[in-house]
PDB file of C-alpha atoms in Angstrom:
ATOM      1  CA  MET A   3       0.000   0.000   0.000  1.00  0.00           C
ATOM      2  CA  ASP A   4       1.451   3.371  -1.037  1.00  0.00           C
ATOM      3  CA  VAL A   5       1.520   6.452   1.182  1.00  0.00           C
ATOM      4  CA  LEU A   6      -1.168   8.231  -0.848  1.00  0.00           C
ATOM      5  CA  SER A   7      -3.623   5.355  -0.355  1.00  0.00           C
ATOM      6  CA  ILE A   8      -2.914   5.365   3.389  1.00  0.00           C
ATOM      7  CA  PHE A   9      -3.762   9.072   3.549  1.00  0.00           C
ATOM      8  CA  GLU A  10      -6.918   8.530   1.507  1.00  0.00           C
ATOM      9  CA  GLN A  11      -8.184   5.736   3.736  1.00  0.00           C
ATOM     10  CA  GLY A  12      -7.128   7.736   6.786  1.00  0.00           C
ATOM     11  CA  MET A  13      -9.259  10.679   5.654  1.00  0.00           C
ATOM     12  CA  ILE A  14     -12.284   8.425   5.194  1.00  0.00           C
ATOM     13  CA  MET A  15     -11.745   6.945   8.647  1.00  0.00           C
ATOM     14  CA  ALA A  16     -11.293  10.464  10.031  1.00  0.00           C
ATOM     15  CA  ILE A  17     -14.820  11.436   8.965  1.00  0.00           C
ATOM     16  CA  VAL A  18     -16.254   8.446  10.829  1.00  0.00           C
ATOM     17  CA  SER A  19     -14.035   9.114  13.855  1.00  0.00           C
ATOM     18  CA  VAL A  20     -15.255  12.714  14.046  1.00  0.00           C
ATOM     19  CA  GLY A  21     -18.817  11.365  14.129  1.00  0.00           C
ATOM     20  CA  VAL A  22     -17.964   9.000  16.991  1.00  0.00           C
ATOM     21  CA  PHE A  23     -16.172  11.925  18.672  1.00  0.00           C
ATOM     22  CA  VAL A  24     -19.458  13.852  18.675  1.00  0.00           C
ATOM     23  CA  SER A  25     -21.373  11.111  20.486  1.00  0.00           C
ATOM     24  CA  PHE A  26     -18.660  10.011  22.918  1.00  0.00           C
ATOM     25  CA  ARG A  27     -16.951  13.317  23.692  1.00  0.00           C
ATOM     26  CA  VAL A  28     -19.316  16.179  22.841  1.00  0.00           C
ATOM     27  CA  ILE A  29     -22.748  14.959  24.005  1.00  0.00           C
ATOM     28  CA  ASP A  30     -21.387  12.152  26.226  1.00  0.00           C
ATOM     29  CA  MET A  31     -23.761   9.461  24.929  1.00  0.00           C
ATOM     30  CA  PRO A  32     -21.842   6.242  24.131  1.00  0.00           C
ATOM     31  CA  ASP A  33     -23.275   4.950  20.882  1.00  0.00           C
ATOM     32  CA  LEU A  34     -22.661   1.737  18.943  1.00  0.00           C
ATOM     33  CA  THR A  35     -25.106   2.611  16.160  1.00  0.00           C
ATOM     34  CA  PRO A  36     -22.279   3.606  13.741  1.00  0.00           C
ATOM     35  CA  ASP A  37     -21.426  -0.091  13.331  1.00  0.00           C
ATOM     36  CA  GLY A  38     -24.741  -0.320  11.455  1.00  0.00           C
ATOM     37  CA  SER A  39     -25.273   3.237  10.193  1.00  0.00           C
ATOM     38  CA  TYR A  40     -21.859   3.128   8.489  1.00  0.00           C
ATOM     39  CA  VAL A  41     -23.217   0.315   6.304  1.00  0.00           C
ATOM     40  CA  THR A  42     -26.538   2.119   5.848  1.00  0.00           C
ATOM     41  CA  GLY A  43     -24.750   5.107   4.362  1.00  0.00           C
ATOM     42  CA  ALA A  44     -22.866   2.804   2.000  1.00  0.00           C
ATOM     43  CA  ALA A  45     -25.904   0.709   1.026  1.00  0.00           C
ATOM     44  CA  VAL A  46     -28.220   3.650   0.318  1.00  0.00           C
ATOM     45  CA  SER A  47     -25.615   5.579  -1.670  1.00  0.00           C
ATOM     46  CA  VAL A  48     -24.669   2.592  -3.854  1.00  0.00           C
ATOM     47  CA  ILE A  49     -28.241   1.556  -4.607  1.00  0.00           C
ATOM     48  CA  LEU A  50     -29.084   5.151  -5.569  1.00  0.00           C
ATOM     49  CA  MET A  51     -26.131   5.286  -7.971  1.00  0.00           C
ATOM     50  CA  TYR A  52     -27.890   2.682 -10.107  1.00  0.00           C
ATOM     51  CA  SER A  53     -30.772   5.132 -10.500  1.00  0.00           C
ATOM     52  CA  GLY A  54     -28.547   7.737 -12.133  1.00  0.00           C
ATOM     53  CA  ILE A  55     -28.739  10.217  -9.235  1.00  0.00           C
ATOM     54  CA  PRO A  56     -25.666  12.517  -9.014  1.00  0.00           C
ATOM     55  CA  TRP A  57     -22.901  11.064  -6.865  1.00  0.00           C
ATOM     56  CA  PHE A  58     -22.792  13.809  -4.249  1.00  0.00           C
ATOM     57  CA  LEU A  59     -26.556  13.548  -3.755  1.00  0.00           C
ATOM     58  CA  CYS A  60     -26.276   9.743  -3.408  1.00  0.00           C
ATOM     59  CA  VAL A  61     -23.636  10.171  -0.721  1.00  0.00           C
ATOM     60  CA  PHE A  62     -25.636  12.872   1.091  1.00  0.00           C
ATOM     61  CA  LEU A  63     -28.826  10.775   1.106  1.00  0.00           C
ATOM     62  CA  GLY A  64     -26.879   7.771   2.351  1.00  0.00           C
ATOM     63  CA  ALA A  65     -25.467   9.861   5.191  1.00  0.00           C
ATOM     64  CA  PHE A  66     -28.919  11.308   5.924  1.00  0.00           C
ATOM     65  CA  PHE A  67     -30.569   7.905   6.341  1.00  0.00           C
ATOM     66  CA  ALA A  68     -27.648   6.823   8.501  1.00  0.00           C
ATOM     67  CA  GLY A  69     -28.311   9.896  10.644  1.00  0.00           C
ATOM     68  CA  VAL A  70     -31.972   8.898  10.930  1.00  0.00           C
ATOM     69  CA  SER A  71     -30.877   5.635  12.562  1.00  0.00           C
ATOM     70  CA  GLY A  72     -29.040   7.698  15.176  1.00  0.00           C
ATOM     71  CA  PHE A  73     -32.198   9.728  15.710  1.00  0.00           C
ATOM     72  CA  PHE A  74     -34.133   6.524  16.464  1.00  0.00           C
ATOM     73  CA  THR A  75     -31.454   5.520  18.962  1.00  0.00           C
ATOM     74  CA  ALA A  76     -31.947   8.848  20.742  1.00  0.00           C
ATOM     75  CA  LEU A  77     -35.727   8.379  20.550  1.00  0.00           C
ATOM     76  CA  ILE A  78     -35.490   5.069  22.398  1.00  0.00           C
ATOM     77  CA  VAL A  79     -33.196   6.640  25.002  1.00  0.00           C
ATOM     78  CA  ASN A  80     -35.439   9.670  25.567  1.00  0.00           C
ATOM     79  CA  LYS A  81     -38.894   8.094  25.404  1.00  0.00           C
ATOM     80  CA  LEU A  82     -38.242   4.669  26.898  1.00  0.00           C
ATOM     81  CA  LYS A  83     -35.470   5.787  29.277  1.00  0.00           C
ATOM     82  CA  VAL A  84     -33.161   3.043  28.003  1.00  0.00           C
ATOM     83  CA  ASN A  85     -29.390   3.220  28.408  1.00  0.00           C
ATOM     84  CA  SER A  86     -27.793   4.637  25.254  1.00  0.00           C
ATOM     85  CA  LEU A  87     -25.546   1.606  24.794  1.00  0.00           C
ATOM     86  CA  LEU A  88     -28.479  -0.825  24.940  1.00  0.00           C
ATOM     87  CA  ALA A  89     -30.565   1.354  22.637  1.00  0.00           C
ATOM     88  CA  SER A  90     -27.731   1.583  20.118  1.00  0.00           C
ATOM     89  CA  ILE A  91     -27.184  -2.188  20.209  1.00  0.00           C
ATOM     90  CA  LEU A  92     -30.880  -2.703  19.409  1.00  0.00           C
ATOM     91  CA  ILE A  93     -30.770  -0.265  16.481  1.00  0.00           C
ATOM     92  CA  MET A  94     -27.455  -1.697  15.257  1.00  0.00           C
ATOM     93  CA  THR A  95     -28.967  -5.197  15.282  1.00  0.00           C
ATOM     94  CA  MET A  96     -32.020  -4.045  13.346  1.00  0.00           C
ATOM     95  CA  LEU A  97     -29.861  -2.239  10.810  1.00  0.00           C
ATOM     96  CA  TYR A  98     -28.212  -5.520   9.819  1.00  0.00           C
ATOM     97  CA  SER A  99     -31.507  -6.719   8.373  1.00  0.00           C
ATOM     98  CA  VAL A 100     -32.443  -3.285   7.059  1.00  0.00           C
ATOM     99  CA  ASN A 101     -29.171  -2.951   5.167  1.00  0.00           C
ATOM    100  CA  ILE A 102     -29.648  -6.341   3.497  1.00  0.00           C
ATOM    101  CA  ARG A 103     -33.147  -5.228   2.523  1.00  0.00           C
ATOM    102  CA  ILE A 104     -31.780  -2.036   1.006  1.00  0.00           C
ATOM    103  CA  MET A 105     -29.193  -3.861  -1.096  1.00  0.00           C
ATOM    104  CA  ASP A 106     -31.414  -6.922  -1.639  1.00  0.00           C
ATOM    105  CA  ALA A 107     -28.262  -8.936  -0.896  1.00  0.00           C
ATOM    106  CA  PRO A 108     -25.376  -9.056   1.595  1.00  0.00           C
ATOM    107  CA  ASN A 109     -23.215  -7.006  -0.778  1.00  0.00           C
ATOM    108  CA  LEU A 110     -23.516  -4.781  -3.819  1.00  0.00           C
ATOM    109  CA  PRO A 111     -20.857  -3.539  -6.280  1.00  0.00           C
ATOM    110  CA  VAL A 112     -20.503   0.139  -7.137  1.00  0.00           C
ATOM    111  CA  PRO A 113     -21.422   0.860 -10.782  1.00  0.00           C
ATOM    112  CA  ASP A 114     -18.528   1.592 -13.086  1.00  0.00           C
ATOM    113  CA  GLY A 115     -20.386   3.885 -15.468  1.00  0.00           C
ATOM    114  CA  GLY A 116     -22.366   3.277 -18.648  1.00  0.00           C
ATOM    115  CA  ASN A 117     -25.819   1.720 -18.840  1.00  0.00           C
ATOM    116  CA  TYR A 118     -27.094  -1.006 -16.523  1.00  0.00           C
ATOM    117  CA  SER A 119     -30.331  -2.931 -16.449  1.00  0.00           C
ATOM    118  CA  SER A 120     -31.807  -3.489 -13.016  1.00  0.00           C
ATOM    119  CA  GLU A 121     -31.929  -7.220 -13.838  1.00  0.00           C
ATOM    120  CA  LYS A 122     -28.137  -7.183 -14.028  1.00  0.00           C
ATOM    121  CA  ILE A 123     -27.955  -5.341 -10.718  1.00  0.00           C
ATOM    122  CA  ILE A 124     -30.004  -7.991  -8.940  1.00  0.00           C
ATOM    123  CA  GLN A 125     -28.005 -10.830 -10.470  1.00  0.00           C
ATOM    124  CA  GLU A 126     -24.723  -9.270  -9.360  1.00  0.00           C
ATOM    125  CA  SER A 127     -25.957  -8.482  -5.881  1.00  0.00           C
ATOM    126  CA  ASN A 128     -27.109 -12.057  -5.247  1.00  0.00           C
ATOM    127  CA  LYS A 129     -23.839 -13.805  -6.036  1.00  0.00           C
ATOM    128  CA  LEU A 130     -22.965 -14.364  -2.360  1.00  0.00           C
ATOM    129  CA  ASP A 131     -26.521 -14.477  -1.057  1.00  0.00           C
ATOM    130  CA  ASP A 132     -26.340 -18.149  -0.067  1.00  0.00           C
ATOM    131  CA  LEU A 133     -27.899 -17.696   3.354  1.00  0.00           C
ATOM    132  CA  LEU A 134     -31.039 -16.010   2.038  1.00  0.00           C
ATOM    133  CA  GLY A 135     -31.652 -18.548  -0.726  1.00  0.00           C
ATOM    134  CA  ASP A 136     -32.720 -17.864  -4.282  1.00  0.00           C
ATOM    135  CA  PHE A 137     -36.480 -17.545  -3.881  1.00  0.00           C
ATOM    136  CA  ASP A 138     -38.176 -15.419  -6.515  1.00  0.00           C
ATOM    137  CA  PHE A 139     -41.722 -14.183  -6.012  1.00  0.00           C
ATOM    138  CA  GLN A 140     -41.774 -11.423  -8.631  1.00  0.00           C
ATOM    139  CA  ASP A 141     -44.637 -11.213 -11.052  1.00  0.00           C
ATOM    140  CA  GLY A 142     -44.507 -10.239 -14.715  1.00  0.00           C
ATOM    141  CA  ASN A 143     -44.562  -6.506 -13.999  1.00  0.00           C
ATOM    142  CA  ASP A 144     -41.564  -6.819 -11.677  1.00  0.00           C
ATOM    143  CA  ILE A 145     -39.611  -8.740 -14.294  1.00  0.00           C
ATOM    144  CA  GLN A 146     -40.375  -6.094 -16.883  1.00  0.00           C
ATOM    145  CA  GLU A 147     -39.242  -3.399 -14.459  1.00  0.00           C
ATOM    146  CA  LYS A 148     -35.947  -5.230 -13.832  1.00  0.00           C
ATOM    147  CA  GLN A 149     -35.133  -5.123 -17.534  1.00  0.00           C
ATOM    148  CA  GLU A 150     -35.353  -1.344 -17.804  1.00  0.00           C
ATOM    149  CA  ILE A 151     -32.081   0.219 -18.930  1.00  0.00           C
ATOM    150  CA  LYS A 152     -30.845   3.021 -16.698  1.00  0.00           C
ATOM    151  CA  LYS A 153     -27.910   5.388 -16.854  1.00  0.00           C
ATOM    152  CA  VAL A 154     -25.906   4.868 -13.664  1.00  0.00           C
ATOM    153  CA  THR A 155     -23.667   7.248 -11.732  1.00  0.00           C
ATOM    154  CA  LEU A 156     -19.884   7.084 -11.923  1.00  0.00           C
ATOM    155  CA  SER A 157     -18.163   7.882  -8.641  1.00  0.00           C
ATOM    156  CA  PRO A 158     -15.421  10.551  -8.787  1.00  0.00           C
ATOM    157  CA  LEU A 159     -13.437   8.337  -6.398  1.00  0.00           C
ATOM    158  CA  LYS A 160     -12.898   5.977  -9.318  1.00  0.00           C
ATOM    159  CA  ARG A 161     -10.776   8.610 -11.042  1.00  0.00           C
ATOM    160  CA  ASN A 162      -7.361  10.152 -10.435  1.00  0.00           C
ATOM    161  CA  ASN A 163      -8.613  13.129  -8.415  1.00  0.00           C
ATOM    162  CA  ARG A 164      -9.943  11.088  -5.499  1.00  0.00           C
ATOM    163  CA  PHE A 165      -7.357  12.455  -3.033  1.00  0.00           C
ATOM    164  CA  LEU A 166      -8.547  16.001  -3.730  1.00  0.00           C
ATOM    165  CA  VAL A 167     -12.206  14.981  -3.439  1.00  0.00           C
ATOM    166  CA  LEU A 168     -11.600  13.250  -0.100  1.00  0.00           C
ATOM    167  CA  PHE A 169      -9.578  16.190   1.200  1.00  0.00           C
ATOM    168  CA  LEU A 170     -12.312  18.674   0.291  1.00  0.00           C
ATOM    169  CA  ILE A 171     -15.030  16.541   1.889  1.00  0.00           C
ATOM    170  CA  LEU A 172     -13.016  16.145   5.093  1.00  0.00           C
ATOM    171  CA  CYS A 173     -12.196  19.862   5.287  1.00  0.00           C
ATOM    172  CA  GLY A 174     -15.818  20.756   4.566  1.00  0.00           C
ATOM    173  CA  SER A 175     -17.037  18.440   7.333  1.00  0.00           C
ATOM    174  CA  LEU A 176     -14.595  19.952   9.848  1.00  0.00           C
ATOM    175  CA  ILE A 177     -15.529  23.525   8.897  1.00  0.00           C
ATOM    176  CA  ILE A 178     -19.246  22.786   9.234  1.00  0.00           C
ATOM    177  CA  LEU A 179     -18.629  21.074  12.573  1.00  0.00           C
ATOM    178  CA  TYR A 180     -16.563  24.004  13.856  1.00  0.00           C
ATOM    179  CA  ILE A 181     -19.121  26.608  12.760  1.00  0.00           C
ATOM    180  CA  LEU A 182     -21.990  24.554  14.189  1.00  0.00           C
ATOM    181  CA  PHE A 183     -20.449  24.208  17.624  1.00  0.00           C
ATOM    182  CA  LYS A 184     -19.628  27.910  17.748  1.00  0.00           C
ATOM    183  CA  THR A 185     -23.303  28.823  17.383  1.00  0.00           C
ATOM    184  CA  GLU A 186     -25.617  29.265  20.369  1.00  0.00           C
ATOM    185  CA  PHE A 187     -27.218  25.890  19.662  1.00  0.00           C
ATOM    186  CA  GLY A 188     -23.813  24.254  19.345  1.00  0.00           C
ATOM    187  CA  ILE A 189     -22.651  25.715  22.644  1.00  0.00           C
ATOM    188  CA  ALA A 190     -25.818  24.345  24.249  1.00  0.00           C
ATOM    189  CA  LEU A 191     -25.055  20.970  22.679  1.00  0.00           C
ATOM    190  CA  ARG A 192     -21.579  20.988  24.191  1.00  0.00           C
ATOM    191  CA  GLY A 193     -23.072  22.083  27.507  1.00  0.00           C
ATOM    192  CA  PHE A 194     -25.485  19.158  27.340  1.00  0.00           C
ATOM    193  CA  GLY A 195     -22.557  16.772  27.238  1.00  0.00           C
ATOM    194  CA  GLY A 196     -20.929  18.425  30.239  1.00  0.00           C
ATOM    195  CA  ASN A 197     -23.985  18.957  32.436  1.00  0.00           C
ATOM    196  CA  LYS A 198     -27.310  17.476  31.348  1.00  0.00           C
ATOM    197  CA  GLU A 199     -29.163  18.684  34.435  1.00  0.00           C
ATOM    198  CA  GLY A 200     -27.796  22.198  33.991  1.00  0.00           C
ATOM    199  CA  ILE A 201     -29.277  22.365  30.486  1.00  0.00           C
ATOM    200  CA  LYS A 202     -32.703  21.603  31.944  1.00  0.00           C
ATOM    201  CA  ASN A 203     -32.299  24.419  34.441  1.00  0.00           C
ATOM    202  CA  LEU A 204     -31.604  26.811  31.549  1.00  0.00           C
ATOM    203  CA  GLY A 205     -34.978  25.939  30.060  1.00  0.00           C
ATOM    204  CA  MET A 206     -33.644  23.985  27.072  1.00  0.00           C
ATOM    205  CA  ASN A 207     -35.065  20.655  25.948  1.00  0.00           C
ATOM    206  CA  PRO A 208     -32.365  17.974  26.419  1.00  0.00           C
ATOM    207  CA  ASN A 209     -34.271  15.559  24.166  1.00  0.00           C
ATOM    208  CA  ILE A 210     -33.829  17.871  21.179  1.00  0.00           C
ATOM    209  CA  LEU A 211     -30.129  18.279  21.902  1.00  0.00           C
ATOM    210  CA  SER A 212     -29.481  14.550  22.308  1.00  0.00           C
ATOM    211  CA  SER A 213     -31.524  13.700  19.192  1.00  0.00           C
ATOM    212  CA  PHE A 214     -29.625  16.183  17.062  1.00  0.00           C
ATOM    213  CA  GLY A 215     -26.279  15.074  18.466  1.00  0.00           C
ATOM    214  CA  MET A 216     -26.982  11.426  17.717  1.00  0.00           C
ATOM    215  CA  PHE A 217     -28.305  12.286  14.265  1.00  0.00           C
ATOM    216  CA  PHE A 218     -25.224  14.330  13.407  1.00  0.00           C
ATOM    217  CA  SER A 219     -22.878  11.679  14.798  1.00  0.00           C
ATOM    218  CA  ASN A 220     -24.389   8.928  12.660  1.00  0.00           C
ATOM    219  CA  PHE A 221     -24.702  11.267   9.693  1.00  0.00           C
ATOM    220  CA  LEU A 222     -20.901  11.559   9.672  1.00  0.00           C
ATOM    221  CA  ALA A 223     -20.536   7.795  10.177  1.00  0.00           C
ATOM    222  CA  GLY A 224     -22.857   7.176   7.226  1.00  0.00           C
ATOM    223  CA  LEU A 225     -20.991   9.761   5.182  1.00  0.00           C
ATOM    224  CA  GLY A 226     -17.754   7.873   5.806  1.00  0.00           C
ATOM    225  CA  GLY A 227     -19.443   4.589   4.876  1.00  0.00           C
ATOM    226  CA  ALA A 228     -20.867   6.006   1.636  1.00  0.00           C
ATOM    227  CA  ILE A 229     -17.483   7.422   0.644  1.00  0.00           C
ATOM    228  CA  PHE A 230     -15.656   4.202   1.511  1.00  0.00           C
ATOM    229  CA  ALA A 231     -18.100   2.179  -0.601  1.00  0.00           C
ATOM    230  CA  SER A 232     -17.314   4.390  -3.598  1.00  0.00           C
ATOM    231  CA  TYR A 233     -13.614   4.185  -2.815  1.00  0.00           C
ATOM    232  CA  ALA A 234     -13.491   0.400  -2.364  1.00  0.00           C
ATOM    233  CA  GLY A 235     -15.986  -0.373  -5.118  1.00  0.00           C
ATOM    234  CA  PHE A 236     -18.594  -2.240  -3.073  1.00  0.00           C
ATOM    235  CA  SER A 237     -20.950  -2.126  -0.129  1.00  0.00           C
ATOM    236  CA  ASP A 238     -21.071  -5.084   2.258  1.00  0.00           C
ATOM    237  CA  VAL A 239     -23.333  -5.747   5.219  1.00  0.00           C
ATOM    238  CA  ASN A 240     -20.343  -6.604   7.448  1.00  0.00           C
ATOM    239  CA  MET A 241     -18.107  -3.682   6.489  1.00  0.00           C
ATOM    240  CA  GLY A 242     -19.069  -1.685   9.592  1.00  0.00           C
ATOM    241  CA  THR A 243     -18.109  -4.335  12.146  1.00  0.00           C
ATOM    242  CA  GLY A 244     -15.775  -2.813  14.744  1.00  0.00           C
ATOM    243  CA  ILE A 245     -15.919   0.684  13.229  1.00  0.00           C
ATOM    244  CA  VAL A 246     -16.708   2.240  16.630  1.00  0.00           C
ATOM    245  CA  VAL A 247     -13.715   0.561  18.281  1.00  0.00           C
ATOM    246  CA  THR A 248     -11.437   1.683  15.449  1.00  0.00           C
ATOM    247  CA  SER A 249     -12.792   5.230  15.734  1.00  0.00           C
ATOM    248  CA  LEU A 250     -12.213   5.262  19.490  1.00  0.00           C
ATOM    249  CA  ALA A 251      -8.645   4.128  18.914  1.00  0.00           C
ATOM    250  CA  SER A 252      -8.191   7.009  16.464  1.00  0.00           C
ATOM    251  CA  ILE A 253      -9.619   9.501  18.956  1.00  0.00           C
ATOM    252  CA  ILE A 254      -7.371   8.247  21.753  1.00  0.00           C
ATOM    253  CA  ILE A 255      -4.259   8.336  19.548  1.00  0.00           C
ATOM    254  CA  GLY A 256      -5.062  11.905  18.521  1.00  0.00           C
ATOM    255  CA  GLU A 257      -5.713  13.025  22.082  1.00  0.00           C
ATOM    256  CA  ILE A 258      -2.441  11.496  23.241  1.00  0.00           C
ATOM    257  CA  LEU A 259      -0.532  13.437  20.591  1.00  0.00           C
ATOM    258  CA  ILE A 260      -2.189  16.855  20.839  1.00  0.00           C
ATOM    259  CA  GLY A 261      -3.578  16.619  24.379  1.00  0.00           C
ATOM    260  CA  LYS A 262      -6.960  17.862  25.501  1.00  0.00           C
ATOM    261  CA  LEU A 263      -7.043  21.518  24.483  1.00  0.00           C
ATOM    262  CA  ASN A 264      -9.966  23.751  23.575  1.00  0.00           C
ATOM    263  CA  PHE A 265     -12.705  22.494  21.292  1.00  0.00           C
ATOM    264  CA  ALA A 266     -11.209  24.045  18.156  1.00  0.00           C
ATOM    265  CA  PHE A 267      -8.160  21.795  18.518  1.00  0.00           C
ATOM    266  CA  ASN A 268      -9.973  18.768  19.930  1.00  0.00           C
ATOM    267  CA  ILE A 269     -11.918  18.174  16.703  1.00  0.00           C
ATOM    268  CA  PHE A 270      -8.586  17.555  14.961  1.00  0.00           C
ATOM    269  CA  ALA A 271      -7.703  14.737  17.374  1.00  0.00           C
ATOM    270  CA  PRO A 272      -9.761  12.057  15.583  1.00  0.00           C
ATOM    271  CA  VAL A 273      -8.459  13.263  12.206  1.00  0.00           C
ATOM    272  CA  ILE A 274      -4.799  13.005  13.209  1.00  0.00           C
ATOM    273  CA  GLY A 275      -5.427   9.761  15.068  1.00  0.00           C
ATOM    274  CA  ALA A 276      -7.251   8.154  12.125  1.00  0.00           C
ATOM    275  CA  ILE A 277      -4.413   8.882   9.693  1.00  0.00           C
ATOM    276  CA  ILE A 278      -1.781   7.609  12.149  1.00  0.00           C
ATOM    277  CA  TYR A 279      -3.901   4.520  12.812  1.00  0.00           C
ATOM    278  CA  GLN A 280      -3.939   3.761   9.089  1.00  0.00           C
ATOM    279  CA  PHE A 281      -0.159   4.086   9.000  1.00  0.00           C
ATOM    280  CA  LEU A 282       0.160   1.710  11.965  1.00  0.00           C
ATOM    281  CA  LEU A 283      -2.218  -0.695  10.245  1.00  0.00           C
ATOM    282  CA  ALA A 284      -0.170  -0.591   7.040  1.00  0.00           C
ATOM    283  CA  VAL A 285       3.063  -1.221   8.945  1.00  0.00           C
ATOM    284  CA  ALA A 286       1.482  -4.117  10.845  1.00  0.00           C
ATOM    285  CA  MET A 287       0.225  -5.643   7.613  1.00  0.00           C
ATOM    286  CA  LYS A 288       3.598  -5.288   5.890  1.00  0.00           C
ATOM    287  CA  TYR A 289       5.960  -6.450   8.633  1.00  0.00           C
ATOM    288  CA  GLY A 290       3.718  -8.328  11.044  1.00  0.00           C
ATOM    289  CA  TYR A 291       3.660 -11.558   9.082  1.00  0.00           C
ATOM    290  CA  ALA A 292       7.277 -12.183  10.088  1.00  0.00           C
ATOM    291  CA  ILE A 293       6.123 -12.684  13.686  1.00  0.00           C
ATOM    292  CA  GLY A 294       2.949 -14.578  12.839  1.00  0.00           C
ATOM    293  CA  PHE A 295       0.647 -11.558  12.680  1.00  0.00           C
ATOM    294  CA  LYS A 296      -2.591 -11.953  10.699  1.00  0.00           C
ATOM    295  CA  SER A 297      -4.951  -9.315   9.343  1.00  0.00           C
ATOM    296  CA  SER A 298      -7.725 -10.762  11.500  1.00  0.00           C
ATOM    297  CA  ASP A 299      -5.680  -9.879  14.619  1.00  0.00           C
ATOM    298  CA  MET A 300      -6.011  -6.135  14.051  1.00  0.00           C
ATOM    299  CA  LYS A 301      -9.356  -5.850  15.850  1.00  0.00           C
ATOM    300  CA  LEU A 302      -7.883  -7.685  18.847  1.00  0.00           C
ATOM    301  CA  LEU A 303      -4.844  -5.398  18.951  1.00  0.00           C
ATOM    302  CA  THR A 304      -7.025  -2.300  18.597  1.00  0.00           C
ATOM    303  CA  ALA A 305      -9.216  -3.312  21.539  1.00  0.00           C
ATOM    304  CA  LEU A 306      -6.147  -4.158  23.649  1.00  0.00           C
ATOM    305  CA  PHE A 307      -4.633  -0.798  22.776  1.00  0.00           C
ATOM    306  CA  ILE A 308      -7.727   1.034  24.045  1.00  0.00           C
ATOM    307  CA  ILE A 309      -7.734  -1.043  27.253  1.00  0.00           C
ATOM    308  CA  LEU A 310      -4.046  -0.291  27.870  1.00  0.00           C
ATOM    309  CA  VAL A 311      -4.463   3.443  27.291  1.00  0.00           C
ATOM    310  CA  ILE A 312      -7.463   3.620  29.618  1.00  0.00           C
ATOM    311  CA  GLY A 313      -5.567   1.558  32.180  1.00  0.00           C
ATOM    312  CA  PHE A 314      -2.542   3.851  32.057  1.00  0.00           C
ATOM    313  CA  GLU A 315      -4.772   6.905  32.465  1.00  0.00           C
ATOM    314  CA  LYS A 316      -6.425   5.374  35.530  1.00  0.00           C
ATOM    315  CA  LEU A 317      -3.067   4.391  36.998  1.00  0.00           C
ATOM    316  CA  GLU A 318      -1.712   7.911  36.471  1.00  0.00           C
ATOM    317  CA  VAL A 319      -4.728   9.402  38.221  1.00  0.00           C
ATOM    318  CA  LYS A 320      -4.378   6.943  41.094  1.00  0.00           C
ATOM    319  CA  LYS A 321      -0.661   7.688  41.358  1.00  0.00           C
ATOM    320  CA  TRP A 322      -1.356  11.430  41.424  1.00  0.00           C
ATOM    321  CA  PHE A 323      -3.867  11.061  44.270  1.00  0.00           C
ATOM    322  CA  LEU A 324      -1.465   8.900  46.271  1.00  0.00           C
ATOM    323  CA  SER A 325       1.299  11.490  45.860  1.00  0.00           C
ATOM    324  CA  LYS A 326      -0.987  14.194  47.279  1.00  0.00           C
ATOM    325  CA  LYS A 327      -1.656  12.301  50.475  1.00  0.00           C
TER     326      LYS A 327
END
């Protein structure tokens, strides 16, 4: 893997990590929904590309529907008074089935331009659909509809300017995030994460703040998923597994390097951490085989890394308190 590809994948991961940063750090609502909403963003964007909708609109709609899943997580938390982790696990589980419904298969390739019939789309998407069987209940009208020829969308990430496109999307996301959290509503959103009871005393509705925060968090996760699908050339129902853990690792790496400063600098922590994480991943893949390392071990190492960092932080705090006595 060349350096340019590492940066490109790091920028995609950075968008997702910023979304996880919003839920875990800004509004302080641990959320596992991105494991499913990441795939939702990818699935919706890819299926819309076959309809000939412009690429940027496909990606935006994919991110929007991913954000809606975060809204439903917040709805369960606010209305049913369920813990955010449990609520997000329920939504994440439901999204597995929803995403397969959207793609009509466990995976779906990104169109490569030209004309496609929807019959061809369904045939391609069912190649690995062994678990769901090959039942066909369509009537004559459905078959006729499948054979319609449609002009599909070609992703700009299939061309040579994909680094520039990714860079502009990442910068745009960070600018929007910075402007948003500098507004009065954004300040209230940050205050909600720091003191939920205090927000109530100020006469603001915490349900609105939490719903928007969860929507925006999963919107960014879905945006990253939609972009990655275009970048990799496919959408798969399992592509979001462990995305929250990877994002947390990116956030922690970034915070270790730049420290916890004001909010303007903190939003760069997941970006820096995501790019460095991709470099570490590339190094592990290239040199790790000499010591018996496998690609499947990366999730294990990522989780252990987070545990070690949290453990060191706790030990440092404990050591500090003991030194004061």
